[in-house]
């Protein structure tokens, strides 16, 4: 997937549902509403090739989120 490009509608719905149901900080990640999700380079990682999902808000801001954290909440111990 190219960096910085919105994912398709189906994947958007899946990630939005995952974020809403599983992320402990979903409300702050979503803010006033989302318009998309993108895969972007993750500047905080030790690996220069690291990638992360970013929730893109309607106001143009974006914040990374961990789908692994979401899955851990939904499926504890898995």
GROMACS .gro file of N, CA and C in nm:
model
  234
    1UNK      N    1   0.085  -0.117   0.000
    1UNK     CA    2   0.000   0.000   0.000
    1UNK      C    3   0.089   0.124   0.000
    2UNK      N    4   0.061   0.217  -0.089
    2UNK     CA    5   0.141   0.341  -0.091
    2UNK      C    6   0.120   0.423   0.036
    3UNK      N    7   0.222   0.491   0.079
    3UNK     CA    8   0.212   0.572   0.200
    3UNK      C    9   0.130   0.698   0.175
    4UNK      N   10   0.052   0.737   0.276
    4UNK     CA   11  -0.021   0.862   0.271
    4UNK      C   12  -0.145   0.863   0.183
    5UNK      N   13  -0.192   0.746   0.141
    5UNK     CA   14  -0.311   0.737   0.057
    5UNK      C   15  -0.423   0.677   0.141
    6UNK      N   16  -0.543   0.734   0.130
    6UNK     CA   17  -0.657   0.680   0.205
    6UNK      C   18  -0.684   0.536   0.165
    7UNK      N   19  -0.714   0.452   0.264
    7UNK     CA   20  -0.749   0.314   0.236
    7UNK      C   21  -0.890   0.309   0.177
    8UNK      N   22  -0.929   0.195   0.122
    8UNK     CA   23  -1.060   0.185   0.059
    8UNK      C   24  -1.174   0.186   0.162
    9UNK      N   25  -1.295   0.199   0.114
    9UNK     CA   26  -1.413   0.214   0.200
    9UNK      C   27  -1.433   0.093   0.292
   10UNK      N   28  -1.416  -0.028   0.240
   10UNK     CA   29  -1.434  -0.147   0.323
   10UNK      C   30  -1.334  -0.148   0.437
   11UNK      N   31  -1.208  -0.127   0.407
   11UNK     CA   32  -1.104  -0.127   0.510
   11UNK      C   33  -1.126  -0.012   0.609
   12UNK      N   34  -1.176   0.101   0.559
   12UNK     CA   35  -1.208   0.214   0.647
   12UNK      C   36  -1.311   0.171   0.751
   13UNK      N   37  -1.416   0.105   0.707
   13UNK     CA   38  -1.522   0.062   0.800
   13UNK      C   39  -1.471  -0.039   0.902
   14UNK      N   40  -1.386  -0.131   0.857
   14UNK     CA   41  -1.329  -0.231   0.948
   14UNK      C   42  -1.241  -0.164   1.053
   15UNK      N   43  -1.152  -0.075   1.011
   15UNK     CA   44  -1.063  -0.008   1.105
   15UNK      C   45  -1.139   0.086   1.199
   16UNK      N   46  -1.241   0.154   1.148
   16UNK     CA   47  -1.321   0.242   1.234
   16UNK      C   48  -1.391   0.162   1.342
   17UNK      N   49  -1.449   0.049   1.306
   17UNK     CA   50  -1.516  -0.036   1.404
   17UNK      C   51  -1.416  -0.089   1.506
   18UNK      N   52  -1.301  -0.132   1.460
   18UNK     CA   53  -1.196  -0.181   1.549
   18UNK      C   54  -1.150  -0.072   1.645
   19UNK      N   55  -1.130   0.048   1.594
   19UNK     CA   56  -1.088   0.160   1.677
   19UNK      C   57  -1.194   0.193   1.782
   20UNK      N   58  -1.319   0.204   1.740
   20UNK     CA   59  -1.428   0.240   1.832
   20UNK      C   60  -1.447   0.136   1.943
   21UNK      N   61  -1.441   0.009   1.906
   21UNK     CA   62  -1.470  -0.098   2.002
   21UNK      C   63  -1.351  -0.140   2.086
   22UNK      N   64  -1.230  -0.120   2.033
   22UNK     CA   65  -1.116  -0.178   2.101
   22UNK      C   66  -1.012  -0.084   2.157
   23UNK      N   67  -1.006   0.040   2.110
   23UNK     CA   68  -0.898   0.126   2.157
   23UNK      C   69  -0.938   0.199   2.284
   24UNK      N   70  -0.856   0.194   2.388
   24UNK     CA   71  -0.891   0.261   2.514
   24UNK      C   72  -0.902   0.413   2.502
   25UNK      N   73  -0.841   0.471   2.401
   25UNK     CA   74  -0.848   0.617   2.379
   25UNK      C   75  -0.919   0.651   2.249
   26UNK      N   76  -1.019   0.572   2.213
   26UNK     CA   77  -1.088   0.590   2.085
   26UNK      C   78  -1.145   0.730   2.070
   27UNK      N   79  -1.206   0.783   2.174
   27UNK     CA   80  -1.269   0.915   2.165
   27UNK      C   81  -1.168   1.022   2.127
   28UNK      N   82  -1.052   1.021   2.189
   28UNK     CA   83  -0.951   1.122   2.156
   28UNK      C   84  -0.888   1.096   2.019
   29UNK      N   85  -0.876   0.971   1.980
   29UNK     CA   86  -0.820   0.939   1.848
   29UNK      C   87  -0.914   0.986   1.737
   30UNK      N   88  -1.045   0.971   1.759
   30UNK     CA   89  -1.144   1.008   1.659
   30UNK      C   90  -1.168   1.159   1.657
   31UNK      N   91  -1.164   1.223   1.773
   31UNK     CA   92  -1.186   1.367   1.780
   31UNK      C   93  -1.324   1.405   1.729
   32UNK      N   94  -1.331   1.507   1.644
   32UNK     CA   95  -1.459   1.555   1.590
   32UNK      C   96  -1.509   1.470   1.474
   33UNK      N   97  -1.437   1.366   1.441
   33UNK     CA   98  -1.478   1.276   1.333
   33UNK      C   99  -1.363   1.246   1.240
   34UNK      N  100  -1.373   1.130   1.176
   34UNK     CA  101  -1.268   1.086   1.084
   34UNK      C  102  -1.315   1.094   0.940
   35UNK      N  103  -1.219   1.115   0.852
   35UNK     CA  104  -1.250   1.112   0.709
   35UNK      C  105  -1.173   1.002   0.638
   36UNK      N  106  -1.083   0.934   0.711
   36UNK     CA  107  -1.008   0.827   0.649
   36UNK      C  108  -0.901   0.769   0.738
   37UNK      N  109  -0.837   0.665   0.686
   37UNK     CA  110  -0.721   0.604   0.748
   37UNK      C  111  -0.613   0.594   0.643
   38UNK      N  112  -0.489   0.610   0.686
   38UNK     CA  113  -0.375   0.598   0.595
   38UNK      C  114  -0.265   0.519   0.663
   39UNK      N  115  -0.182   0.458   0.581
   39UNK     CA  116  -0.057   0.399   0.629
   39UNK      C  117   0.050   0.503   0.603
   40UNK      N  118   0.127   0.534   0.707
   40UNK     CA  119   0.233   0.635   0.695
   40UNK      C  120   0.360   0.582   0.761
   41UNK      N  121   0.470   0.645   0.729
   41UNK     CA  122   0.595   0.614   0.798
   41UNK      C  123   0.577   0.651   0.945
   42UNK      N  124   0.636   0.573   1.033
   42UNK     CA  125   0.624   0.597   1.176
   42UNK      C  126   0.756   0.654   1.226
   43UNK      N  127   0.764   0.785   1.246
   43UNK     CA  128   0.892   0.849   1.278
   43UNK      C  129   0.950   0.813   1.415
   44UNK      N  130   0.870   0.765   1.508
   44UNK     CA  131   0.919   0.735   1.641
   44UNK      C  132   0.985   0.599   1.655
   45UNK      N  133   0.986   0.520   1.550
   45UNK     CA  134   1.038   0.384   1.557
   45UNK      C  135   1.188   0.379   1.535
   46UNK      N  136   1.251   0.276   1.588
   46UNK     CA  137   1.394   0.255   1.567
   46UNK      C  138   1.423   0.215   1.423
   47UNK      N  139   1.328   0.148   1.362
   47UNK     CA  140   1.342   0.099   1.225
   47UNK      C  141   1.292   0.206   1.127
   48UNK      N  142   1.375   0.248   1.035
   48UNK     CA  143   1.338   0.352   0.939
   48UNK      C  144   1.227   0.308   0.845
   49UNK      N  145   1.207   0.177   0.834
   49UNK     CA  146   1.102   0.124   0.747
   49UNK      C  147   0.969   0.104   0.820
   50UNK      N  148   0.962   0.142   0.946
   50UNK     CA  149   0.840   0.119   1.026
   50UNK      C  150   0.722   0.195   0.968
   51UNK      N  151   0.606   0.131   0.971
   51UNK     CA  152   0.482   0.188   0.921
   51UNK      C  153   0.377   0.181   1.030
   52UNK      N  154   0.278   0.269   1.021
   52UNK     CA  155   0.169   0.270   1.120
   52UNK      C  156   0.041   0.316   1.052
   53UNK      N  157  -0.071   0.273   1.110
   53UNK     CA  158  -0.200   0.326   1.067
   53UNK      C  159  -0.221   0.462   1.132
   54UNK      N  160  -0.272   0.556   1.056
   54UNK     CA  161  -0.307   0.687   1.108
   54UNK      C  162  -0.455   0.712   1.083
   55UNK      N  163  -0.524   0.756   1.188
   55UNK     CA  164  -0.662   0.800   1.176
   55UNK      C  165  -0.658   0.946   1.134
   56UNK      N  166  -0.719   0.977   1.019
   56UNK     CA  167  -0.717   1.113   0.965
   56UNK      C  168  -0.851   1.180   0.999
   57UNK      N  169  -0.840   1.287   1.075
   57UNK     CA  170  -0.961   1.358   1.120
   57UNK      C  171  -1.011   1.456   1.013
   58UNK      N  172  -1.138   1.492   1.027
   58UNK     CA  173  -1.201   1.586   0.932
   58UNK      C  174  -1.131   1.722   0.930
   59UNK      N  175  -1.067   1.759   1.041
   59UNK     CA  176  -0.998   1.889   1.045
   59UNK      C  177  -0.858   1.884   0.984
   60UNK      N  178  -0.821   1.768   0.929
   60UNK     CA  179  -0.692   1.754   0.864
   60UNK      C  180  -0.581   1.699   0.952
   61UNK      N  181  -0.603   1.693   1.083
   61UNK     CA  182  -0.502   1.636   1.172
   61UNK      C  183  -0.509   1.484   1.165
   62UNK      N  184  -0.404   1.420   1.208
   62UNK     CA  185  -0.397   1.274   1.205
   62UNK      C  186  -0.322   1.225   1.327
   63UNK      N  187  -0.358   1.106   1.370
   63UNK     CA  188  -0.292   1.046   1.486
   63UNK      C  189  -0.277   0.897   1.462
   64UNK      N  190  -0.159   0.846   1.495
   64UNK     CA  191  -0.136   0.703   1.479
   64UNK      C  192  -0.217   0.626   1.583
   65UNK      N  193  -0.246   0.500   1.551
   65UNK     CA  194  -0.311   0.414   1.649
   65UNK      C  195  -0.265   0.271   1.628
   66UNK      N  196  -0.272   0.195   1.734
   66UNK     CA  197  -0.226   0.056   1.732
   66UNK      C  198  -0.344  -0.039   1.717
   67UNK      N  199  -0.351  -0.106   1.603
   67UNK     CA  200  -0.455  -0.207   1.587
   67UNK      C  201  -0.428  -0.325   1.680
   68UNK      N  202  -0.303  -0.347   1.715
   68UNK     CA  203  -0.268  -0.456   1.808
   68UNK      C  204  -0.325  -0.427   1.946
   69UNK      N  205  -0.319  -0.302   1.989
   69UNK     CA  206  -0.379  -0.263   2.117
   69UNK      C  207  -0.529  -0.287   2.114
   70UNK      N  208  -0.593  -0.254   2.003
   70UNK     CA  209  -0.737  -0.276   1.988
   70UNK      C  210  -0.771  -0.425   1.997
   71UNK      N  211  -0.695  -0.507   1.927
   71UNK     CA  212  -0.721  -0.651   1.930
   71UNK      C  213  -0.697  -0.708   2.069
   72UNK      N  214  -0.599  -0.655   2.141
   72UNK     CA  215  -0.572  -0.701   2.277
   72UNK      C  216  -0.688  -0.675   2.371
   73UNK      N  217  -0.759  -0.564   2.350
   73UNK     CA  218  -0.876  -0.533   2.432
   73UNK      C  219  -0.992  -0.625   2.395
   74UNK      N  220  -1.011  -0.648   2.266
   74UNK     CA  221  -1.123  -0.730   2.219
   74UNK      C  222  -1.101  -0.878   2.244
   75UNK      N  223  -0.976  -0.922   2.241
   75UNK     CA  224  -0.943  -1.063   2.257
   75UNK      C  225  -0.832  -1.080   2.360
   76UNK      N  226  -0.860  -1.049   2.487
   76UNK     CA  227  -0.756  -1.058   2.590
   76UNK      C  228  -0.702  -1.201   2.603
   77UNK      N  229  -0.573  -1.210   2.616
   77UNK     CA  230  -0.509  -1.340   2.634
   77UNK      C  231  -0.486  -1.417   2.506
   78UNK      N  232  -0.528  -1.362   2.393
   78UNK     CA  233  -0.513  -1.435   2.266
   78UNK      C  234  -0.373  -1.417   2.212
   0.00000   0.00000   0.00000
